[in-house]
PDB file of C-alpha atoms and ligand atoms in Angstrom:
ATOM      1  CA  MET A   1      19.519   9.106  12.646  1.00  0.00           C
ATOM      2  CA  ASP A   2      18.875   7.168  15.558  1.00  0.00           C
ATOM      3  CA  ILE A   3      16.695   4.194  13.903  1.00  0.00           C
ATOM      4  CA  THR A   4      16.835   1.227  16.078  1.00  0.00           C
ATOM      5  CA  LYS A   5      13.823  -0.433  15.151  1.00  0.00           C
ATOM      6  CA  ILE A   6      12.946  -1.310  11.053  1.00  0.00           C
ATOM      7  CA  PRO A   7       9.646  -2.462  10.737  1.00  0.00           C
ATOM      8  CA  ARG A   8       9.064  -5.043   8.658  1.00  0.00           C
ATOM      9  CA  HIS A   9       5.543  -3.873   7.421  1.00  0.00           C
ATOM     10  CA  VAL A  10       5.668  -0.229   6.313  1.00  0.00           C
ATOM     11  CA  ALA A  11       2.075   0.945   4.094  1.00  0.00           C
ATOM     12  CA  ILE A  12       1.805   4.540   2.744  1.00  0.00           C
ATOM     13  CA  ILE A  13      -1.098   6.317   1.748  1.00  0.00           C
ATOM     14  CA  MET A  14       0.777   8.465  -1.188  1.00  0.00           C
ATOM     15  CA  ASP A  15      -1.476  11.843  -1.261  1.00  0.00           C
ATOM     16  CA  GLY A  16      -0.717  15.091  -3.018  1.00  0.00           C
ATOM     17  CA  ASN A  17       0.108  14.453  -6.493  1.00  0.00           C
ATOM     18  CA  GLY A  18      -2.304  16.756  -7.515  1.00  0.00           C
ATOM     19  CA  ARG A  19      -1.580  19.666  -5.013  1.00  0.00           C
ATOM     20  CA  TRP A  20       1.887  19.332  -5.835  1.00  0.00           C
ATOM     21  CA  ALA A  21       1.143  19.415  -9.237  1.00  0.00           C
ATOM     22  CA  LYS A  22      -1.056  22.727  -8.822  1.00  0.00           C
ATOM     23  CA  SER A  23       1.929  24.200  -7.015  1.00  0.00           C
ATOM     24  CA  GLN A  24       4.103  24.076  -9.531  1.00  0.00           C
ATOM     25  CA  GLY A  25       1.481  24.931 -12.269  1.00  0.00           C
ATOM     26  CA  LYS A  26       1.155  21.786 -13.649  1.00  0.00           C
ATOM     27  CA  PRO A  27      -1.526  19.563 -14.688  1.00  0.00           C
ATOM     28  CA  ARG A  28      -2.817  16.959 -12.063  1.00  0.00           C
ATOM     29  CA  ILE A  29      -0.872  13.758 -14.026  1.00  0.00           C
ATOM     30  CA  GLU A  30       2.461  15.571 -13.957  1.00  0.00           C
ATOM     31  CA  GLY A  31       2.376  14.934 -10.460  1.00  0.00           C
ATOM     32  CA  HIS A  32       1.353  11.171 -10.302  1.00  0.00           C
ATOM     33  CA  TYR A  33       3.992  11.031 -13.052  1.00  0.00           C
ATOM     34  CA  GLN A  34       6.827  12.963 -10.521  1.00  0.00           C
ATOM     35  CA  GLY A  35       5.552  10.269  -7.915  1.00  0.00           C
ATOM     36  CA  VAL A  36       6.701   7.330 -10.001  1.00  0.00           C
ATOM     37  CA  ALA A  37       9.771   8.981  -8.563  1.00  0.00           C
ATOM     38  CA  SER A  38       9.219   8.703  -4.850  1.00  0.00           C
ATOM     39  CA  VAL A  39       7.845   5.120  -5.225  1.00  0.00           C
ATOM     40  CA  ARG A  40      11.063   4.459  -6.843  1.00  0.00           C
ATOM     41  CA  THR A  41      13.233   5.595  -3.677  1.00  0.00           C
ATOM     42  CA  ALA A  42      10.642   4.080  -1.218  1.00  0.00           C
ATOM     43  CA  ILE A  43      11.351   0.733  -2.799  1.00  0.00           C
ATOM     44  CA  GLN A  44      15.128   1.384  -2.790  1.00  0.00           C
ATOM     45  CA  VAL A  45      14.868   2.421   1.035  1.00  0.00           C
ATOM     46  CA  ALA A  46      12.735  -0.738   1.963  1.00  0.00           C
ATOM     47  CA  LEU A  47      15.274  -2.733   0.255  1.00  0.00           C
ATOM     48  CA  ASP A  48      18.925  -0.941   1.868  1.00  0.00           C
ATOM     49  CA  THR A  49      17.058  -0.655   5.465  1.00  0.00           C
ATOM     50  CA  ASN A  50      15.583  -4.436   5.339  1.00  0.00           C
ATOM     51  CA  ILE A  51      12.112  -3.988   5.430  1.00  0.00           C
ATOM     52  CA  LYS A  52      10.354  -7.075   4.118  1.00  0.00           C
ATOM     53  CA  TYR A  53       7.005  -5.538   3.046  1.00  0.00           C
ATOM     54  CA  LEU A  54       5.720  -2.186   1.089  1.00  0.00           C
ATOM     55  CA  THR A  55       2.424  -2.215   0.712  1.00  0.00           C
ATOM     56  CA  ILE A  56       1.503   1.728  -0.961  1.00  0.00           C
ATOM     57  CA  TYR A  57      -2.245   2.586  -2.215  1.00  0.00           C
ATOM     58  CA  ALA A  58      -2.245   3.953  -5.596  1.00  0.00           C
ATOM     59  CA  PHE A  59      -5.933   4.042  -6.477  1.00  0.00           C
ATOM     60  CA  SER A  60      -8.668   3.628  -4.390  1.00  0.00           C
ATOM     61  CA  LYS A  61     -12.429   2.410  -5.729  1.00  0.00           C
ATOM     62  CA  GLU A  62     -13.377   5.830  -4.679  1.00  0.00           C
ATOM     63  CA  ASN A  63     -11.127   7.422  -7.367  1.00  0.00           C
ATOM     64  CA  TRP A  64     -12.932   5.992 -10.428  1.00  0.00           C
ATOM     65  CA  GLY A  65     -15.153   8.929  -9.655  1.00  0.00           C
ATOM     66  CA  ARG A  66     -12.026  11.378 -10.966  1.00  0.00           C
ATOM     67  CA  PRO A  67     -12.750  13.305 -14.149  1.00  0.00           C
ATOM     68  CA  LYS A  68     -12.492  10.698 -16.937  1.00  0.00           C
ATOM     69  CA  ASP A  69      -8.551  11.994 -18.365  1.00  0.00           C
ATOM     70  CA  GLU A  70      -7.123  11.507 -14.912  1.00  0.00           C
ATOM     71  CA  VAL A  71      -8.507   8.123 -14.335  1.00  0.00           C
ATOM     72  CA  ASP A  72      -7.315   7.300 -18.186  1.00  0.00           C
ATOM     73  CA  GLY A  73      -3.575   9.050 -17.309  1.00  0.00           C
ATOM     74  CA  LEU A  74      -3.175   7.221 -13.693  1.00  0.00           C
ATOM     75  CA  MET A  75      -3.923   3.619 -15.919  1.00  0.00           C
ATOM     76  CA  GLU A  76      -1.866   4.214 -18.648  1.00  0.00           C
ATOM     77  CA  LEU A  77       0.827   5.011 -15.993  1.00  0.00           C
ATOM     78  CA  PHE A  78       0.158   2.205 -14.140  1.00  0.00           C
ATOM     79  CA  CYS A  79       0.610   0.088 -17.374  1.00  0.00           C
ATOM     80  CA  LYS A  80       3.857   2.075 -18.644  1.00  0.00           C
ATOM     81  CA  THR A  81       5.560   1.887 -14.950  1.00  0.00           C
ATOM     82  CA  ILE A  82       4.599  -1.767 -14.642  1.00  0.00           C
ATOM     83  CA  ALA A  83       6.758  -2.902 -17.643  1.00  0.00           C
ATOM     84  CA  LEU A  84       9.270  -0.455 -17.366  1.00  0.00           C
ATOM     85  CA  GLU A  85       9.893  -0.772 -13.714  1.00  0.00           C
ATOM     86  CA  ILE A  86       9.570  -5.091 -13.715  1.00  0.00           C
ATOM     87  CA  PRO A  87      13.743  -6.007 -14.616  1.00  0.00           C
ATOM     88  CA  ASN A  88      15.136  -3.639 -12.073  1.00  0.00           C
ATOM     89  CA  LEU A  89      12.540  -5.061  -9.855  1.00  0.00           C
ATOM     90  CA  TYR A  90      13.063  -8.533 -10.343  1.00  0.00           C
ATOM     91  CA  GLU A  91      17.039  -7.842 -10.637  1.00  0.00           C
ATOM     92  CA  GLN A  92      16.337  -6.145  -7.109  1.00  0.00           C
ATOM     93  CA  GLY A  93      14.643  -9.379  -5.850  1.00  0.00           C
ATOM     94  CA  VAL A  94      11.228  -7.500  -5.453  1.00  0.00           C
ATOM     95  CA  CYS A  95       8.311  -9.661  -5.474  1.00  0.00           C
ATOM     96  CA  VAL A  96       5.584  -8.081  -6.400  1.00  0.00           C
ATOM     97  CA  ARG A  97       1.498  -8.159  -5.809  1.00  0.00           C
ATOM     98  CA  PHE A  98      -1.402  -6.207  -6.561  1.00  0.00           C
ATOM     99  CA  LEU A  99      -4.469  -5.896  -3.443  1.00  0.00           C
ATOM    100  CA  GLY A 100      -7.652  -4.912  -4.918  1.00  0.00           C
ATOM    101  CA  SER A 101     -10.475  -5.378  -7.628  1.00  0.00           C
ATOM    102  CA  ARG A 102      -9.638  -6.816 -10.594  1.00  0.00           C
ATOM    103  CA  LYS A 103     -13.107  -6.831 -12.004  1.00  0.00           C
ATOM    104  CA  GLU A 104     -13.137  -3.206 -12.915  1.00  0.00           C
ATOM    105  CA  LEU A 105      -9.559  -3.207 -14.658  1.00  0.00           C
ATOM    106  CA  ASN A 106      -8.880  -2.957 -18.124  1.00  0.00           C
ATOM    107  CA  PRO A 107      -7.363  -5.682 -20.298  1.00  0.00           C
ATOM    108  CA  GLU A 108      -3.857  -3.442 -20.686  1.00  0.00           C
ATOM    109  CA  VAL A 109      -3.812  -2.994 -16.789  1.00  0.00           C
ATOM    110  CA  LEU A 110      -4.934  -6.776 -16.485  1.00  0.00           C
ATOM    111  CA  GLU A 111      -2.053  -8.325 -18.288  1.00  0.00           C
ATOM    112  CA  SER A 112       0.784  -6.013 -16.944  1.00  0.00           C
ATOM    113  CA  ILE A 113      -0.371  -6.948 -13.301  1.00  0.00           C
ATOM    114  CA  ALA A 114      -0.327 -10.605 -14.330  1.00  0.00           C
ATOM    115  CA  LEU A 115       3.421 -10.199 -16.201  1.00  0.00           C
ATOM    116  CA  SER A 116       4.628  -8.648 -13.150  1.00  0.00           C
ATOM    117  CA  GLU A 117       2.840 -10.631 -10.558  1.00  0.00           C
ATOM    118  CA  ARG A 118       4.445 -13.826 -12.452  1.00  0.00           C
ATOM    119  CA  GLU A 119       7.962 -12.299 -13.767  1.00  0.00           C
ATOM    120  CA  THR A 120       8.501 -11.555  -9.791  1.00  0.00           C
ATOM    121  CA  GLN A 121       6.877 -14.428  -7.694  1.00  0.00           C
ATOM    122  CA  ASN A 122       9.816 -16.454  -7.061  1.00  0.00           C
ATOM    123  CA  ASN A 123      11.250 -13.352  -5.492  1.00  0.00           C
ATOM    124  CA  ASN A 124      11.942 -12.807  -1.962  1.00  0.00           C
ATOM    125  CA  ARG A 125      14.029  -9.733  -0.920  1.00  0.00           C
ATOM    126  CA  LEU A 126      11.070  -7.639  -0.837  1.00  0.00           C
ATOM    127  CA  PHE A 127       7.063  -8.263  -0.591  1.00  0.00           C
ATOM    128  CA  LEU A 128       6.187  -5.328  -2.461  1.00  0.00           C
ATOM    129  CA  ASN A 129       1.876  -4.769  -2.763  1.00  0.00           C
ATOM    130  CA  VAL A 130       0.597  -2.029  -4.822  1.00  0.00           C
ATOM    131  CA  ALA A 131      -3.429  -1.365  -3.415  1.00  0.00           C
ATOM    132  CA  LEU A 132      -5.227  -0.767  -6.739  1.00  0.00           C
ATOM    133  CA  ASN A 133      -8.726  -0.375  -7.297  1.00  0.00           C
ATOM    134  CA  TYR A 134      -8.355  -0.926  -2.923  1.00  0.00           C
ATOM    135  CA  SER A 135     -11.301  -0.505  -0.991  1.00  0.00           C
ATOM    136  CA  GLY A 136     -11.185  -1.673   2.582  1.00  0.00           C
ATOM    137  CA  ARG A 137     -14.197  -2.313   3.210  1.00  0.00           C
ATOM    138  CA  ALA A 138     -15.125  -3.595  -0.136  1.00  0.00           C
ATOM    139  CA  GLU A 139     -12.446  -6.292   0.514  1.00  0.00           C
ATOM    140  CA  LEU A 140     -14.249  -6.588   3.763  1.00  0.00           C
ATOM    141  CA  THR A 141     -17.430  -7.046   2.729  1.00  0.00           C
ATOM    142  CA  GLU A 142     -16.415  -9.684  -0.184  1.00  0.00           C
ATOM    143  CA  ALA A 143     -14.524 -11.640   2.835  1.00  0.00           C
ATOM    144  CA  VAL A 144     -17.946 -11.872   4.456  1.00  0.00           C
ATOM    145  CA  LYS A 145     -19.214 -13.462   1.618  1.00  0.00           C
ATOM    146  CA  GLN A 146     -16.756 -15.782   0.779  1.00  0.00           C
ATOM    147  CA  ILE A 147     -17.204 -17.022   4.142  1.00  0.00           C
ATOM    148  CA  VAL A 148     -21.212 -16.923   3.767  1.00  0.00           C
ATOM    149  CA  ALA A 149     -20.498 -19.182   0.972  1.00  0.00           C
ATOM    150  CA  ASP A 150     -18.087 -21.479   2.317  1.00  0.00           C
ATOM    151  CA  THR A 151     -20.666 -21.773   5.892  1.00  0.00           C
ATOM    152  CA  GLU A 152     -23.285 -22.766   3.080  1.00  0.00           C
ATOM    153  CA  LYS A 153     -21.035 -25.513   1.178  1.00  0.00           C
ATOM    154  CA  GLY A 154     -20.425 -27.336   4.823  1.00  0.00           C
ATOM    155  CA  LEU A 155     -16.963 -25.920   4.422  1.00  0.00           C
ATOM    156  CA  VAL A 156     -16.199 -24.169   7.355  1.00  0.00           C
ATOM    157  CA  LYS A 157     -18.798 -24.477  10.975  1.00  0.00           C
ATOM    158  CA  LEU A 158     -19.706 -21.308  12.318  1.00  0.00           C
ATOM    159  CA  SER A 159     -18.280 -22.274  15.510  1.00  0.00           C
ATOM    160  CA  GLU A 160     -15.124 -22.298  13.683  1.00  0.00           C
ATOM    161  CA  ILE A 161     -14.703 -18.690  12.347  1.00  0.00           C
ATOM    162  CA  ASP A 162     -12.296 -16.329  14.182  1.00  0.00           C
ATOM    163  CA  GLU A 163      -9.936 -13.657  13.452  1.00  0.00           C
ATOM    164  CA  ASN A 164      -7.582 -15.551  11.424  1.00  0.00           C
ATOM    165  CA  THR A 165     -10.472 -16.610   9.041  1.00  0.00           C
ATOM    166  CA  VAL A 166     -11.578 -13.422   7.696  1.00  0.00           C
ATOM    167  CA  SER A 167      -7.672 -12.033   7.424  1.00  0.00           C
ATOM    168  CA  SER A 168      -7.367 -15.184   5.366  1.00  0.00           C
ATOM    169  CA  HIS A 169     -10.044 -14.150   3.137  1.00  0.00           C
ATOM    170  CA  LEU A 170      -8.558 -10.471   3.104  1.00  0.00           C
ATOM    171  CA  TYR A 171      -6.770  -9.148  -0.176  1.00  0.00           C
ATOM    172  CA  THR A 172      -3.522  -9.216   1.905  1.00  0.00           C
ATOM    173  CA  HIS A 173      -3.580 -12.817   2.848  1.00  0.00           C
ATOM    174  CA  GLY A 174      -0.119 -14.799   3.998  1.00  0.00           C
ATOM    175  CA  ILE A 175       0.839 -10.814   4.479  1.00  0.00           C
ATOM    176  CA  PRO A 176       1.736  -9.758   8.370  1.00  0.00           C
ATOM    177  CA  ASP A 177      -0.219  -6.258   9.572  1.00  0.00           C
ATOM    178  CA  PRO A 178       1.770  -2.822   8.773  1.00  0.00           C
ATOM    179  CA  ASP A 179       3.991  -1.975  11.507  1.00  0.00           C
ATOM    180  CA  LEU A 180       3.747   1.734  10.415  1.00  0.00           C
ATOM    181  CA  LEU A 181       1.536   3.842   8.653  1.00  0.00           C
ATOM    182  CA  ILE A 182       2.759   6.230   6.765  1.00  0.00           C
ATOM    183  CA  ARG A 183       0.279   9.749   4.820  1.00  0.00           C
ATOM    184  CA  THR A 184       1.946  12.271   3.122  1.00  0.00           C
ATOM    185  CA  SER A 185      -0.038  15.640   1.918  1.00  0.00           C
ATOM    186  CA  GLY A 186      -1.030  16.493   5.354  1.00  0.00           C
ATOM    187  CA  GLU A 187      -4.241  14.731   5.462  1.00  0.00           C
ATOM    188  CA  TYR A 188      -4.925  12.376   8.562  1.00  0.00           C
ATOM    189  CA  ARG A 189      -7.745   9.725   7.404  1.00  0.00           C
ATOM    190  CA  ILE A 190      -7.413   6.423   6.152  1.00  0.00           C
ATOM    191  CA  SER A 191      -9.417   6.658   3.067  1.00  0.00           C
ATOM    192  CA  ASN A 192     -10.657   3.222   3.019  1.00  0.00           C
ATOM    193  CA  PHE A 193      -7.620   1.800   2.966  1.00  0.00           C
ATOM    194  CA  LEU A 194      -6.414  -1.652   5.218  1.00  0.00           C
ATOM    195  CA  LEU A 195      -9.082  -1.372   7.469  1.00  0.00           C
ATOM    196  CA  TRP A 196      -9.036  -4.328   9.490  1.00  0.00           C
ATOM    197  CA  GLN A 197      -5.316  -4.887   8.754  1.00  0.00           C
ATOM    198  CA  SER A 198      -3.908  -1.688  10.422  1.00  0.00           C
ATOM    199  CA  ALA A 199      -5.694  -2.281  14.197  1.00  0.00           C
ATOM    200  CA  TYR A 200      -2.479  -1.980  15.659  1.00  0.00           C
ATOM    201  CA  SER A 201      -0.083   0.512  12.919  1.00  0.00           C
ATOM    202  CA  GLU A 202       1.980   2.972  13.938  1.00  0.00           C
ATOM    203  CA  PHE A 203       0.287   6.221  12.416  1.00  0.00           C
ATOM    204  CA  TYR A 204       2.861   8.654  10.387  1.00  0.00           C
ATOM    205  CA  PHE A 205       1.902  11.888   9.313  1.00  0.00           C
ATOM    206  CA  THR A 206       3.959  14.263   7.479  1.00  0.00           C
ATOM    207  CA  GLU A 207       2.674  17.444   6.128  1.00  0.00           C
ATOM    208  CA  LYS A 208       5.202  16.625   2.375  1.00  0.00           C
ATOM    209  CA  TYR A 209       3.272  16.571  -1.165  1.00  0.00           C
ATOM    210  CA  TRP A 210       4.000  12.791  -2.265  1.00  0.00           C
ATOM    211  CA  PRO A 211       6.343  14.047  -4.656  1.00  0.00           C
ATOM    212  CA  ASP A 212       8.117  15.413  -1.918  1.00  0.00           C
ATOM    213  CA  PHE A 213       9.047  12.414   0.208  1.00  0.00           C
ATOM    214  CA  THR A 214      12.662  12.026  -0.167  1.00  0.00           C
ATOM    215  CA  LYS A 215      14.847   9.018   0.845  1.00  0.00           C
ATOM    216  CA  GLU A 216      15.765  11.385   3.999  1.00  0.00           C
ATOM    217  CA  GLU A 217      11.799  11.781   4.680  1.00  0.00           C
ATOM    218  CA  PHE A 218      11.546   7.735   4.709  1.00  0.00           C
ATOM    219  CA  LEU A 219      13.804   7.802   7.165  1.00  0.00           C
ATOM    220  CA  LYS A 220      12.688  10.144   9.203  1.00  0.00           C
ATOM    221  CA  ALA A 221       9.469   8.009   9.433  1.00  0.00           C
ATOM    222  CA  LEU A 222      10.843   5.059  10.770  1.00  0.00           C
ATOM    223  CA  GLU A 223      13.201   7.644  13.526  1.00  0.00           C
ATOM    224  CA  HIS A 224       9.989   8.436  14.642  1.00  0.00           C
ATOM    225  CA  TYR A 225       8.665   4.551  14.823  1.00  0.00           C
ATOM    226  CA  SER A 226      12.138   3.867  16.105  1.00  0.00           C
ATOM    227  CA  THR A 227      10.546   5.840  19.174  1.00  0.00           C
ATOM    228  CA  ARG A 228       7.386   4.325  19.540  1.00  0.00           C
ATOM    229  CA  LYS A 229       6.506   2.357  22.003  1.00  0.00           C
ATOM    230  CA  ARG A 230       3.719  -0.744  21.129  1.00  0.00           C
ATOM    231  CA  ARG A 231       1.597  -1.778  23.611  1.00  0.00           C
ATOM    232  CA  TYR A 232      -1.520  -3.584  22.114  1.00  0.00           C
ATOM    233  CA  GLY A 233      -3.658  -2.653  24.812  1.00  0.00           C
ATOM    234  CA  LEU A 234      -1.444  -3.853  27.631  1.00  0.00           C
ATOM    235  CA  THR A 235       0.127  -1.755  30.349  1.00  0.00           C
ATOM    236  CA  ASP A 236       4.178  -0.104  29.464  1.00  0.00           C
ATOM    237  CA  GLU A 237       5.091  -2.348  32.773  1.00  0.00           C
ATOM    238  CA  GLN A 238       4.025  -5.568  31.107  1.00  0.00           C
ATOM    239  CA  LYS A 239       5.393  -5.136  27.090  1.00  0.00           C
TER     240      LYS A 239
HETATM  241  C1  IPE B 301      -2.520  10.656  -4.950  1.00  0.00           C
HETATM  242  O1  IPE B 301      -2.440  11.819  -5.259  1.00  0.00           O
HETATM  243  C2  IPE B 301      -2.387   9.597  -5.737  1.00  0.00           C
HETATM  244  C3  IPE B 301      -4.330   9.285  -6.062  1.00  0.00           C
HETATM  245  C4  IPE B 301      -4.743   9.143  -5.541  1.00  0.00           C
HETATM  246  C5  IPE B 301      -4.194   8.045  -7.433  1.00  0.00           C
HETATM  247  P1  IPE B 301      -3.808  12.958  -5.600  1.00  0.00           P
HETATM  248  O2  IPE B 301      -4.341  12.480  -6.654  1.00  0.00           O
HETATM  249  O3  IPE B 301      -4.717  12.480  -4.473  1.00  0.00           O
HETATM  250  O4  IPE B 301      -3.229  13.979  -5.277  1.00  0.00           O
HETATM  251  P2  IPE B 301      -3.821  15.169  -3.512  1.00  0.00           P
HETATM  252  O5  IPE B 301      -4.567  14.889  -2.842  1.00  0.00           O
HETATM  253  O6  IPE B 301      -5.313  15.420  -5.175  1.00  0.00           O
HETATM  254  O7  IPE B 301      -3.072  16.330  -4.352  1.00  0.00           O
HETATM  255  C1  IPE B 302      -6.043   7.915  -0.874  1.00  0.00           C
HETATM  256  O1  IPE B 302      -6.290   9.507  -1.355  1.00  0.00           O
HETATM  257  C2  IPE B 302      -6.286   6.760  -2.224  1.00  0.00           C
HETATM  258  C3  IPE B 302      -4.607   7.259  -2.372  1.00  0.00           C
HETATM  259  C4  IPE B 302      -3.681   7.710  -2.087  1.00  0.00           C
HETATM  260  C5  IPE B 302      -4.248   5.988  -4.053  1.00  0.00           C
HETATM  261  P1  IPE B 302      -7.375  10.020  -1.385  1.00  0.00           P
HETATM  262  O2  IPE B 302      -6.669  11.809  -2.305  1.00  0.00           O
HETATM  263  O3  IPE B 302      -7.676   9.664  -2.839  1.00  0.00           O
HETATM  264  O4  IPE B 302      -7.878  10.448  -0.511  1.00  0.00           O
HETATM  265  P2  IPE B 302      -9.280  11.496  -0.157  1.00  0.00           P
HETATM  266  O5  IPE B 302     -10.035  11.860  -1.105  1.00  0.00           O
HETATM  267  O6  IPE B 302      -8.899  12.656  -0.118  1.00  0.00           O
HETATM  268  O7  IPE B 302      -9.676  11.072   0.953  1.00  0.00           O
HETATM  269 MG1   MG B 303      -5.561  12.817  -2.332  1.00  0.00          MG
END
């Protein structure tokens, strides 16, 4: 493998758990359980390659519309996984943060989130962001509301509002934009993930379902990223 350039921030749309399960003749929830193993692997790769920020899309706001048993199963899986993984994440120097609205989450999930964030808050080897009950449009809408409220209170002037103002009102405040955005399962869309933040991200798509996204697959994505030439609107000669 020829990985010459490591992205500072990798974001992943972990898709295909359901289809993976179906291909094995198993219920969808089995795919989600198997997906946790891939999350563990991805975290390990990030640690080994010195990626500083890893953001994973675990549950979208739209995912509430799925059958109740799947949603309930996922919430239970989140609680169990967080409880089980905190000691290891802590040991490895991982700082965990959740991105998304907290409003609709049940008390058990809220408690797990709070605990994991509290326990790992002083770590800084890897920043792991878990997008849970996340929607890029909702995030931007909330930001607009907060900025308007601040303007009405006289805390900020209209003429002072710039891109940094918007960024600082997002769930991701303080986190650099993703350099590389990976989506598994052969779908070529963003599904309401990091709409603002991915303005200049490099995209990588793979046909692999998330449970089949191994260390080798992650390294392959990193190798692709190494070959990308980022121009940010400029010419090759300028970069
Ligand atoms: C991604 O896998 C995980 C979540 C959205 C929670 P899916 O559950 O979307 O799997 P597919 O896309 O139906 O195969
Ligand atoms: C995106 O996957 C959300 C997560 C991976 C958590 P979905 O499976 O919900 O996206 P669509 O419905 O295929 O766009
Ligand atoms: Mg899906």
